[in-house]
mmCIF file of C-alpha atoms in Angstrom:
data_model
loop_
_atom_site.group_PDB
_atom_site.id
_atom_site.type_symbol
_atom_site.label_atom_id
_atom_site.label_comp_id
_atom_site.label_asym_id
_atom_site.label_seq_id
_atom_site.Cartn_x
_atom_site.Cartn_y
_atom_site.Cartn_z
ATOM 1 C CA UNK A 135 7.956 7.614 4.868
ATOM 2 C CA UNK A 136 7.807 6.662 1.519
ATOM 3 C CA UNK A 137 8.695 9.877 -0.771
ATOM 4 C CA UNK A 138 7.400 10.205 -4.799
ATOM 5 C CA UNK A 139 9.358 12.175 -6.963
ATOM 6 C CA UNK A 140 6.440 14.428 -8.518
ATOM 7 C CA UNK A 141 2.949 14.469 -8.005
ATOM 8 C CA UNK A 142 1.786 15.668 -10.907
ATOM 9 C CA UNK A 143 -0.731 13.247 -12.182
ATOM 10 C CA UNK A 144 0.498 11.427 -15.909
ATOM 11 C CA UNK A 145 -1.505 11.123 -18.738
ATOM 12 C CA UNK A 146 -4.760 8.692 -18.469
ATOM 13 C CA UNK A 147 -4.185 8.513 -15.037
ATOM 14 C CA UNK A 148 -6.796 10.823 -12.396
ATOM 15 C CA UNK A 149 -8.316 10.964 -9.198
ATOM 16 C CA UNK A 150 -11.836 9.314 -8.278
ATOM 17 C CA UNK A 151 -13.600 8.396 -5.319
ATOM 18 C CA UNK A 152 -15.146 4.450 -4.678
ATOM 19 C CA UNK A 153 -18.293 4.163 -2.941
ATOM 20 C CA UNK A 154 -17.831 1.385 -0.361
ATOM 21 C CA UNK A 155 -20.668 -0.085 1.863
ATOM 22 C CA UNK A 156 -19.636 2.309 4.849
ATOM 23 C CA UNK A 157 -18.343 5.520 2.879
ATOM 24 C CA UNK A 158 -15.840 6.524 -0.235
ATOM 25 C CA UNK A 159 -12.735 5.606 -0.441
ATOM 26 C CA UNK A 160 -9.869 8.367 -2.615
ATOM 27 C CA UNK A 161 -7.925 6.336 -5.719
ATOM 28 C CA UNK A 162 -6.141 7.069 -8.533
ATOM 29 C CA UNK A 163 -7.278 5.153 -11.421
ATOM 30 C CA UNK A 164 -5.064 4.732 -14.626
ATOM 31 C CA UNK A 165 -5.980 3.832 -18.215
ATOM 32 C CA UNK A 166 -4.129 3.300 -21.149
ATOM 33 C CA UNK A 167 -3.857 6.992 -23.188
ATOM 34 C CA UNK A 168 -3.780 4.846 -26.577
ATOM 35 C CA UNK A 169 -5.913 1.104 -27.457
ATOM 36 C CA UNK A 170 -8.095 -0.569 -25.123
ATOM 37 C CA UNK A 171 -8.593 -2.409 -21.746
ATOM 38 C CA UNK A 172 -8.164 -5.829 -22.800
ATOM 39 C CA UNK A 173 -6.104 -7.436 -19.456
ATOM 40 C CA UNK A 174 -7.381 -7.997 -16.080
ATOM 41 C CA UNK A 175 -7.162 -4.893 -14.111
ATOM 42 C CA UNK A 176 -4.724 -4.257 -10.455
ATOM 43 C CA UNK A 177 -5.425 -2.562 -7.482
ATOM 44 C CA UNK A 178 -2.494 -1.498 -5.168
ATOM 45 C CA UNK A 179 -2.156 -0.967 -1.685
ATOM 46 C CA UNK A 180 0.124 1.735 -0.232
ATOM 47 C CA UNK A 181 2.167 0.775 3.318
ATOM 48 C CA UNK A 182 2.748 2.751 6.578
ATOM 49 C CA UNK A 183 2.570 6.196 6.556
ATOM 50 C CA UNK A 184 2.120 6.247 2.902
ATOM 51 C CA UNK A 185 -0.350 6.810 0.535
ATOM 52 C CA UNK A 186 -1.936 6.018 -3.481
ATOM 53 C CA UNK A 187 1.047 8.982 -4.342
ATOM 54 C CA UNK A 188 3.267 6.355 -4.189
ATOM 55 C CA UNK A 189 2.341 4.980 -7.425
ATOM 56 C CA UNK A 190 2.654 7.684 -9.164
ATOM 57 C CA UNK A 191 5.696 6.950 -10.574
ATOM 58 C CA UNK A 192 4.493 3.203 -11.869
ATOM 59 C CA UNK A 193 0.762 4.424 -13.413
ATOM 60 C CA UNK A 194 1.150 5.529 -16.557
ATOM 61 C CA UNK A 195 3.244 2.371 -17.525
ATOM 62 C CA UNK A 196 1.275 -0.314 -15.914
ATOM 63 C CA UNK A 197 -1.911 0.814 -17.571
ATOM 64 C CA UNK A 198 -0.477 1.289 -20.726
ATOM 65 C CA UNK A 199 0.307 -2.672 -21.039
ATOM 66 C CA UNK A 200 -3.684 -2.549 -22.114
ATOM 67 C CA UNK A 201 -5.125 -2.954 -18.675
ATOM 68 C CA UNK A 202 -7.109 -0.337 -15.570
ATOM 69 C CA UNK A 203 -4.984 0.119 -12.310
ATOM 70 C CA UNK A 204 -6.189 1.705 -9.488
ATOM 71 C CA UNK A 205 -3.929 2.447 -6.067
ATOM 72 C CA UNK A 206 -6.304 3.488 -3.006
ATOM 73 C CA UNK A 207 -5.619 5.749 0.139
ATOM 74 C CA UNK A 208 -6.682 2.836 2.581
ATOM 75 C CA UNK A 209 -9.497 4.006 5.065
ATOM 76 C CA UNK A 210 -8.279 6.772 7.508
ATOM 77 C CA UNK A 211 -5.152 7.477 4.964
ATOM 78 C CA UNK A 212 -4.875 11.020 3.877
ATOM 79 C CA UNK A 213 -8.086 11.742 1.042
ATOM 80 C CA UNK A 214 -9.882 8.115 2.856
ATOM 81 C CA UNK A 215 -12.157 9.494 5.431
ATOM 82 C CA UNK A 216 -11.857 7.923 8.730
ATOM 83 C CA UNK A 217 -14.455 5.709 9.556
ATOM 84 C CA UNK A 218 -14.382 6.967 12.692
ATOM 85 C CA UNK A 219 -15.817 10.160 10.973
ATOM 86 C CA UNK A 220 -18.562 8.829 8.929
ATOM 87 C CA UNK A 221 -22.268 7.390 9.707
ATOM 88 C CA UNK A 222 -22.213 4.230 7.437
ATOM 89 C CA UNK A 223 -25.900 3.127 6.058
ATOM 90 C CA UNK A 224 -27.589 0.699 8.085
ATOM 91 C CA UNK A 225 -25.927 -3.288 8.292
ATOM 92 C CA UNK A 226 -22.851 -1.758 6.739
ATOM 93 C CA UNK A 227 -19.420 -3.048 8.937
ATOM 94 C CA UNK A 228 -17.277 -0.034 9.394
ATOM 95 C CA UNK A 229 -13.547 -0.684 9.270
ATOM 96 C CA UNK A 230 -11.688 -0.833 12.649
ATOM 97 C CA UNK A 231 -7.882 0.061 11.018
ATOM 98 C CA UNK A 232 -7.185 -3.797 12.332
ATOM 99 C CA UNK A 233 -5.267 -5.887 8.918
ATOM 100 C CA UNK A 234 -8.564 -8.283 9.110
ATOM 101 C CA UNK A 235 -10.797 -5.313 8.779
ATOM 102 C CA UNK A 236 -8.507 -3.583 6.251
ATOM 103 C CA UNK A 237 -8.696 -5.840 4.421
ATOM 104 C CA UNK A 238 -11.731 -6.504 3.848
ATOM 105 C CA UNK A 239 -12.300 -2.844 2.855
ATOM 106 C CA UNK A 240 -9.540 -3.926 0.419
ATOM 107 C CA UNK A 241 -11.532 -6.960 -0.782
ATOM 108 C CA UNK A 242 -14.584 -4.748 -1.323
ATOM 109 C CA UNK A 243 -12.689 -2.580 -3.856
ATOM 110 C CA UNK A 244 -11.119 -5.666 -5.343
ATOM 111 C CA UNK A 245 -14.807 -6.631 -6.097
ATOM 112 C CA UNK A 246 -15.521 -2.682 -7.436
ATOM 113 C CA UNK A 247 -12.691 -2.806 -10.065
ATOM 114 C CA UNK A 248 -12.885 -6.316 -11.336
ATOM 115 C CA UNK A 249 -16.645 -6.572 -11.502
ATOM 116 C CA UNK A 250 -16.620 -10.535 -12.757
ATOM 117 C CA UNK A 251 -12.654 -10.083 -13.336
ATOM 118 C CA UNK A 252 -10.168 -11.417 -11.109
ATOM 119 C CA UNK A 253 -7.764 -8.762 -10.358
ATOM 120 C CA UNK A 254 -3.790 -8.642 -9.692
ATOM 121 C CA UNK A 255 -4.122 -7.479 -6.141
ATOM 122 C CA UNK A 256 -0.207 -5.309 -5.249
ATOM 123 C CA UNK A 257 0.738 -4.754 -1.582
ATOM 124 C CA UNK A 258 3.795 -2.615 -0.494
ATOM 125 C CA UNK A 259 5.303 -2.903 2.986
ATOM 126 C CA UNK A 260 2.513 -2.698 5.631
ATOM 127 C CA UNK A 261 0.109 -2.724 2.629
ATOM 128 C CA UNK A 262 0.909 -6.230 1.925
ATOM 129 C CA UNK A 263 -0.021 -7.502 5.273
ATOM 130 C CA UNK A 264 -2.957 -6.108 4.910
ATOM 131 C CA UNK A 265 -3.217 -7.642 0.902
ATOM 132 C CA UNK A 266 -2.389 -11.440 2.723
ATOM 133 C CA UNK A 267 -5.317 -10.734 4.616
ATOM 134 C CA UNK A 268 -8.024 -10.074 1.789
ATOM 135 C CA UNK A 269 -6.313 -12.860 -0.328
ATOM 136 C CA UNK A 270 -7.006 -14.962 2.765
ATOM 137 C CA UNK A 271 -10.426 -13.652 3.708
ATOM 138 C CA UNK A 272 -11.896 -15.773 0.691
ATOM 139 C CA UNK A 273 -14.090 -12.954 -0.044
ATOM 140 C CA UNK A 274 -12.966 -12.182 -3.841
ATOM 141 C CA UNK A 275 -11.343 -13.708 -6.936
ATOM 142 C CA UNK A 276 -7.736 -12.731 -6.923
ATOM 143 C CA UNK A 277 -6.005 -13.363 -10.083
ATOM 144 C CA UNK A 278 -2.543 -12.993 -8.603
ATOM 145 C CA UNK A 279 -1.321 -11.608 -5.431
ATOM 146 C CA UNK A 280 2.406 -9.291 -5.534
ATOM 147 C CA UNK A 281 3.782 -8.852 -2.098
ATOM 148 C CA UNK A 282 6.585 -5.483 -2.838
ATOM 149 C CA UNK A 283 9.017 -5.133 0.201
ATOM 150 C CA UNK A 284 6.485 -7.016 2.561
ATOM 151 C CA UNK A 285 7.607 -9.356 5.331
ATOM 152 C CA UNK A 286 6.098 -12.677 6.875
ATOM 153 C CA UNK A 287 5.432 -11.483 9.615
ATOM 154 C CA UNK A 288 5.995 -8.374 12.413
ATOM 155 C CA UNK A 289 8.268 -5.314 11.364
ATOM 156 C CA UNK A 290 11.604 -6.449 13.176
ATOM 157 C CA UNK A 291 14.883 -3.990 13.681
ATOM 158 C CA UNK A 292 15.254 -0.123 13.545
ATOM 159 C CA UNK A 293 12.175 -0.233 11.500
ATOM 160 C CA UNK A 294 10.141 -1.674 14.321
ATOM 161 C CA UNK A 295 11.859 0.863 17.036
ATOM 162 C CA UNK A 296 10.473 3.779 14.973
ATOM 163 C CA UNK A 297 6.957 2.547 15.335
ATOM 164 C CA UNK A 298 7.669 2.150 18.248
ATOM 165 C CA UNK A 299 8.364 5.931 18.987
ATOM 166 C CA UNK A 300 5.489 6.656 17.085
ATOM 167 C CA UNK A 301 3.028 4.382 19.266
ATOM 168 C CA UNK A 302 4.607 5.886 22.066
ATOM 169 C CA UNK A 303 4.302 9.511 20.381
ATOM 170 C CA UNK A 304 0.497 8.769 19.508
ATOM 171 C CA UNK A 305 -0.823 6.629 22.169
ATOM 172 C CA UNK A 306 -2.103 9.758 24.958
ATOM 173 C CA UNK A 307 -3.121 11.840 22.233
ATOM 174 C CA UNK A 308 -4.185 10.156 19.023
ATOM 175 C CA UNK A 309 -5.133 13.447 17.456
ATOM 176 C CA UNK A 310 -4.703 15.997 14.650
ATOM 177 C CA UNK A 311 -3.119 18.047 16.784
ATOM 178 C CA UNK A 312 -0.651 15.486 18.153
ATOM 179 C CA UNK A 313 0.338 15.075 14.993
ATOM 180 C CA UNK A 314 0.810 18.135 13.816
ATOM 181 C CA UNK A 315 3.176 18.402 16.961
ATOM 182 C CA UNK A 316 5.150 15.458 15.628
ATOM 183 C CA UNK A 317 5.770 16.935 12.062
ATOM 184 C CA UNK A 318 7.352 19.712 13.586
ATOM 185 C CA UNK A 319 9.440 17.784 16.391
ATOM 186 C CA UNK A 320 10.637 15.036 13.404
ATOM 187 C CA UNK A 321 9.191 14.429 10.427
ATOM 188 C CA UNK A 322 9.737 17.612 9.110
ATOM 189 C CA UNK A 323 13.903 17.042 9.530
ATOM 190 C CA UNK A 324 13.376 13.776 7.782
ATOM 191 C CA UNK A 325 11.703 15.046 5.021
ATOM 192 C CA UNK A 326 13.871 17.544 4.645
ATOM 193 C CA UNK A 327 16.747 14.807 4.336
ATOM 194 C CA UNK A 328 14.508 13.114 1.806
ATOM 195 C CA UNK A 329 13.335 15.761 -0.595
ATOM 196 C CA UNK A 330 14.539 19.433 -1.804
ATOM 197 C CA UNK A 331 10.827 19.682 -3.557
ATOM 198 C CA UNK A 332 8.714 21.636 -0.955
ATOM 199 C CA UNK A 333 5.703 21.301 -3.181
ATOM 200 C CA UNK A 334 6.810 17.537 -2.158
ATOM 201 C CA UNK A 335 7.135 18.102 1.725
ATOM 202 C CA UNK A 336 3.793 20.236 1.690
ATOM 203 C CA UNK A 337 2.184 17.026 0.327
ATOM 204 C CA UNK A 338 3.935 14.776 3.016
ATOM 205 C CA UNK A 339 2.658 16.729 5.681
ATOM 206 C CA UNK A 340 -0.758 17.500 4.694
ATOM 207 C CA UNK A 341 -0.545 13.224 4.242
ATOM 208 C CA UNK A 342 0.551 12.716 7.987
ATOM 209 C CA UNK A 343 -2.056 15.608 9.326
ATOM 210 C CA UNK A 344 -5.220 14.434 7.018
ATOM 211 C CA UNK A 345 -4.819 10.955 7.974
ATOM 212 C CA UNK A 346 -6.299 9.636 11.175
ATOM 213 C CA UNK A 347 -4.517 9.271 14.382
ATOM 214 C CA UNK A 348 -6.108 6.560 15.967
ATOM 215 C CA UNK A 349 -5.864 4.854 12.247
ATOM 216 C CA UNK A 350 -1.878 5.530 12.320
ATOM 217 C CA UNK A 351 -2.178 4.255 15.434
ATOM 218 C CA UNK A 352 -3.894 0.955 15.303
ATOM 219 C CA UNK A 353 -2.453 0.083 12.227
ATOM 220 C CA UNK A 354 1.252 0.903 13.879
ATOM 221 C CA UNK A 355 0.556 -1.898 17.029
ATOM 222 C CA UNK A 356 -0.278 -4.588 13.766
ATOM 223 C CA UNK A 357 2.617 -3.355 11.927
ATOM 224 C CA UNK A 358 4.199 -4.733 15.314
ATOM 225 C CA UNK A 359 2.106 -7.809 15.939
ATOM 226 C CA UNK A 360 1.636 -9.174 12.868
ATOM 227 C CA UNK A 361 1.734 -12.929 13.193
ATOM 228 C CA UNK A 362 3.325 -14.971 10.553
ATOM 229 C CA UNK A 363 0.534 -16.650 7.807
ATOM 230 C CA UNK A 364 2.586 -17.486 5.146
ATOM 231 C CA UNK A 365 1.524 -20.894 5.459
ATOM 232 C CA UNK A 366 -1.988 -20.256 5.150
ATOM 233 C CA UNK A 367 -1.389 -17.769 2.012
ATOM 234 C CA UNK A 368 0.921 -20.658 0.289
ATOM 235 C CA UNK A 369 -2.096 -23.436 1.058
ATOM 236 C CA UNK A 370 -4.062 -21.117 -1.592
ATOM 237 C CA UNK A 371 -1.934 -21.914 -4.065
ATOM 238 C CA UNK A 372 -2.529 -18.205 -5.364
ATOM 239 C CA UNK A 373 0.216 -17.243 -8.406
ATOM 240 C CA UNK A 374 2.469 -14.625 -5.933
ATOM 241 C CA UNK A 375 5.555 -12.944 -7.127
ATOM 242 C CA UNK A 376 8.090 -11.434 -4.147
ATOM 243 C CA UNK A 377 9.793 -8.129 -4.880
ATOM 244 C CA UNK A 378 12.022 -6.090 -2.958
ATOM 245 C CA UNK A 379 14.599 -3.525 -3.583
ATOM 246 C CA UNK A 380 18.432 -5.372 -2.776
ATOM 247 C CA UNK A 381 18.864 -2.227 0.096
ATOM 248 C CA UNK A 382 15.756 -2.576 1.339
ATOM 249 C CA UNK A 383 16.025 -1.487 5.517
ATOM 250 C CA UNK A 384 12.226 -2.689 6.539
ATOM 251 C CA UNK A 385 12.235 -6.290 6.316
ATOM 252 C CA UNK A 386 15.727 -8.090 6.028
ATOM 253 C CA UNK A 387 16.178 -9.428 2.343
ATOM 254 C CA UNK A 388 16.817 -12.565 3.713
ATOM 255 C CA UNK A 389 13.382 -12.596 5.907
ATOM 256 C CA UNK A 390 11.530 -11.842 2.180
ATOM 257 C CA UNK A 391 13.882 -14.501 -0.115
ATOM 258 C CA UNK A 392 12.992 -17.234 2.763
ATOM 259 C CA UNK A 393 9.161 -16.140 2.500
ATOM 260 C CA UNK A 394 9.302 -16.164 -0.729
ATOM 261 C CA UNK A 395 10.560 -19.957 -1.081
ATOM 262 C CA UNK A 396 7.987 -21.022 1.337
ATOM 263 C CA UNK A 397 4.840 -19.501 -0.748
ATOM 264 C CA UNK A 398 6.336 -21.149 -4.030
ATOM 265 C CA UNK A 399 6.850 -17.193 -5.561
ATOM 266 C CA UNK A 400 8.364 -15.838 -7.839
ATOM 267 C CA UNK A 401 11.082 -13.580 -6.606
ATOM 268 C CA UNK A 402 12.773 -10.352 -8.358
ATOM 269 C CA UNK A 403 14.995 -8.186 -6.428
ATOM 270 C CA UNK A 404 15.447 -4.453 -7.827
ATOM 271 C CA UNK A 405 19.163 -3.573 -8.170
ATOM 272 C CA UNK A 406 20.245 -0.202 -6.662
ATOM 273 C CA UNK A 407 16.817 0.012 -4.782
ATOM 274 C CA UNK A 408 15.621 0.397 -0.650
ATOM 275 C CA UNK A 409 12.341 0.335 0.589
ATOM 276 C CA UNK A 410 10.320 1.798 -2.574
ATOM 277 C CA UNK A 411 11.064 0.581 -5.575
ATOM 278 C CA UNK A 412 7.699 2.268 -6.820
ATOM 279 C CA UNK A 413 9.369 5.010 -6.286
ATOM 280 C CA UNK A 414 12.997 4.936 -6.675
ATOM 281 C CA UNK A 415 13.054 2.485 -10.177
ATOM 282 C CA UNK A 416 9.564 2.905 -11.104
ATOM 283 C CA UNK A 417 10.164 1.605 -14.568
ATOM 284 C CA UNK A 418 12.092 -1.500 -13.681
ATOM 285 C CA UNK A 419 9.120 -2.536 -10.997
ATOM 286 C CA UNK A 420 6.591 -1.677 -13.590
ATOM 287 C CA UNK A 421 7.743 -3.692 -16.463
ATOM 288 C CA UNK A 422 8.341 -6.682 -13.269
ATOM 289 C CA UNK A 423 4.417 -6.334 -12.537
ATOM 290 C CA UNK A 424 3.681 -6.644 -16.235
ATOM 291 C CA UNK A 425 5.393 -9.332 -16.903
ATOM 292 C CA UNK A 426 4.508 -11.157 -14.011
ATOM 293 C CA UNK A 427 0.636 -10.258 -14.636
ATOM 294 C CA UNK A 428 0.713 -11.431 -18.459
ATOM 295 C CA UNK A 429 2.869 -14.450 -17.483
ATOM 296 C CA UNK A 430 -0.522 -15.561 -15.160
ATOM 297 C CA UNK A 431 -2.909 -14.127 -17.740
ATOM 298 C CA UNK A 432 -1.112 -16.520 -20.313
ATOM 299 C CA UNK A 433 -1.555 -19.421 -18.156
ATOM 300 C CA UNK A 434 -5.070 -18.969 -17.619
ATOM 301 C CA UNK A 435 -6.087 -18.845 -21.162
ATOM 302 C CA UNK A 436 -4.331 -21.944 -22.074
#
């Protein structure tokens, strides 16, 4: 449960909706408060049981480097609609919360922000996975890819025994309700544990309860099945930079180092950080996807 500090919105940075082919899609897009939009824009994509609040933290400073960043509620996740809900216009594929499907919806708001642009596409956790697969779906013009605290293949360890409680929890009832019922019988402890702010664990509630069910659901079983592509992804030969907080307790630092070395990345680990280091050193991760970005940027106008 990834937890931001504030939620406040910064300066330049504000909430829209994207049109996609099957319905609208809740972001936060960011622009610099002072000069222009000179540098290819990012998107970033938000893991398990998380949302675009993640990003909060990281904004204001990535846009500020001169360039538009937007970080999405992926479809069924907490201001996303589930597409379960909505009628999409006729020939329009409606997502199926499977990473293939995913992320094409991601690939479709790749091609919304960067227009003609190839965009710096950011994954976090689960999010990546689902980033690997729009990279890989050929559908868009990625000008980098950044996998943050993403594995190379299934969740392993205590991280993959608490989705599997949660499959269990969900799987005879994927409902509102149910999951109301599950807030109350554990997530409200935990994010209690996590956060004094109750303005905070109003937010992380109303996040669990808004999204869908049989999204948290679906996406849970990939989180679990996720088979291992790294291969594929380095045989694109896409600029990718590995990052990953030196505690992190989803993916073993080892599991990301050795991924890392097989896609030819660039690797930065984030001293003193877990899971989120969006979150918990938000400048240090921001000023790591800047330089990164303007390092490929460089290249490409040589």
């Amino acid at each position: 449960m990834s937890t931001p500090k504030f939620l406040d919105l910064p300066p330049g940075v504000r909430r829209v909706d994207l049109d996609l082919s099957y319905g609208p899609v809740a972001a936060l897009r960011a622009l610099p408060v002072s000069g222009g939009v000179e540098l290819s824009p990012a998107v970033l994509v938000h893991g398990f049981t998380g949302s675009k609040e993640d990003f909060i933290a990281v904004l204001q400073t990535l846009a500020q480097a001169g360039r538009e960043v937007v970080a999405i509620d992926l479809p069924g996740t907490y201001a996303s609609p589930g597409p379960e809900t909505l009628t999409p216009p006729p020939g329009a594929q409606r997502p199926d919360y499977r990473l293939s499907s995913l992320g094409e919806a991601v690939a479709e708001v790749v091609e919304l922000v960067g227009g003609r642009a190839p965009v710096h596409l950011v994954g976090h956790s689960f999010g990546g996975l689902v980033a690997r697969e729009t990279a890989l779906s050929g559908m868009v013009d990625l000008a980098s890819l950044t996998l943050l605290c993403s594995g190379p293949a299934a969740l392993q360890g205590q991280g993959a025994m608490r989705v599997r409680s949660l499959i269990a929890a969900l799987s005879m009832d994927p409902s509102r309700e149910r999951l109301e019922e599950l807030w109350e019988e554990r997530f409200d402890a935990e994010a209690r544990q996590r956060t004094p702010d109750e303005h905070v664990r109003s937010f992380l509630r109303d996040r669990l309860v808004e999204s869908s069910a049989l999204g948290l659901l679906r996406c849970a079983e990939d989180l679990l099945g996720a088979r291992d592509r790294v291969d594929e992804l380095a045989a694109l030969e896409l600029p990718t930079l590995v990052v990953y907080g030196e505690n992190d307790d989803a993916w073993e630092p080892a599991a990301q180092e050795d991924m890392a070395k097989r896609l030819d990345a660039r690797r930065i680990v984030v001293p003193g950080a877990g899971h989120s280091p969006n979150v918990e050193a938000p400048e240090t991760t921001a000023s790591a996807f800047t330089a990164f970005w303007n390092g490929v940027e460089s290249v490409g106008r040589r």
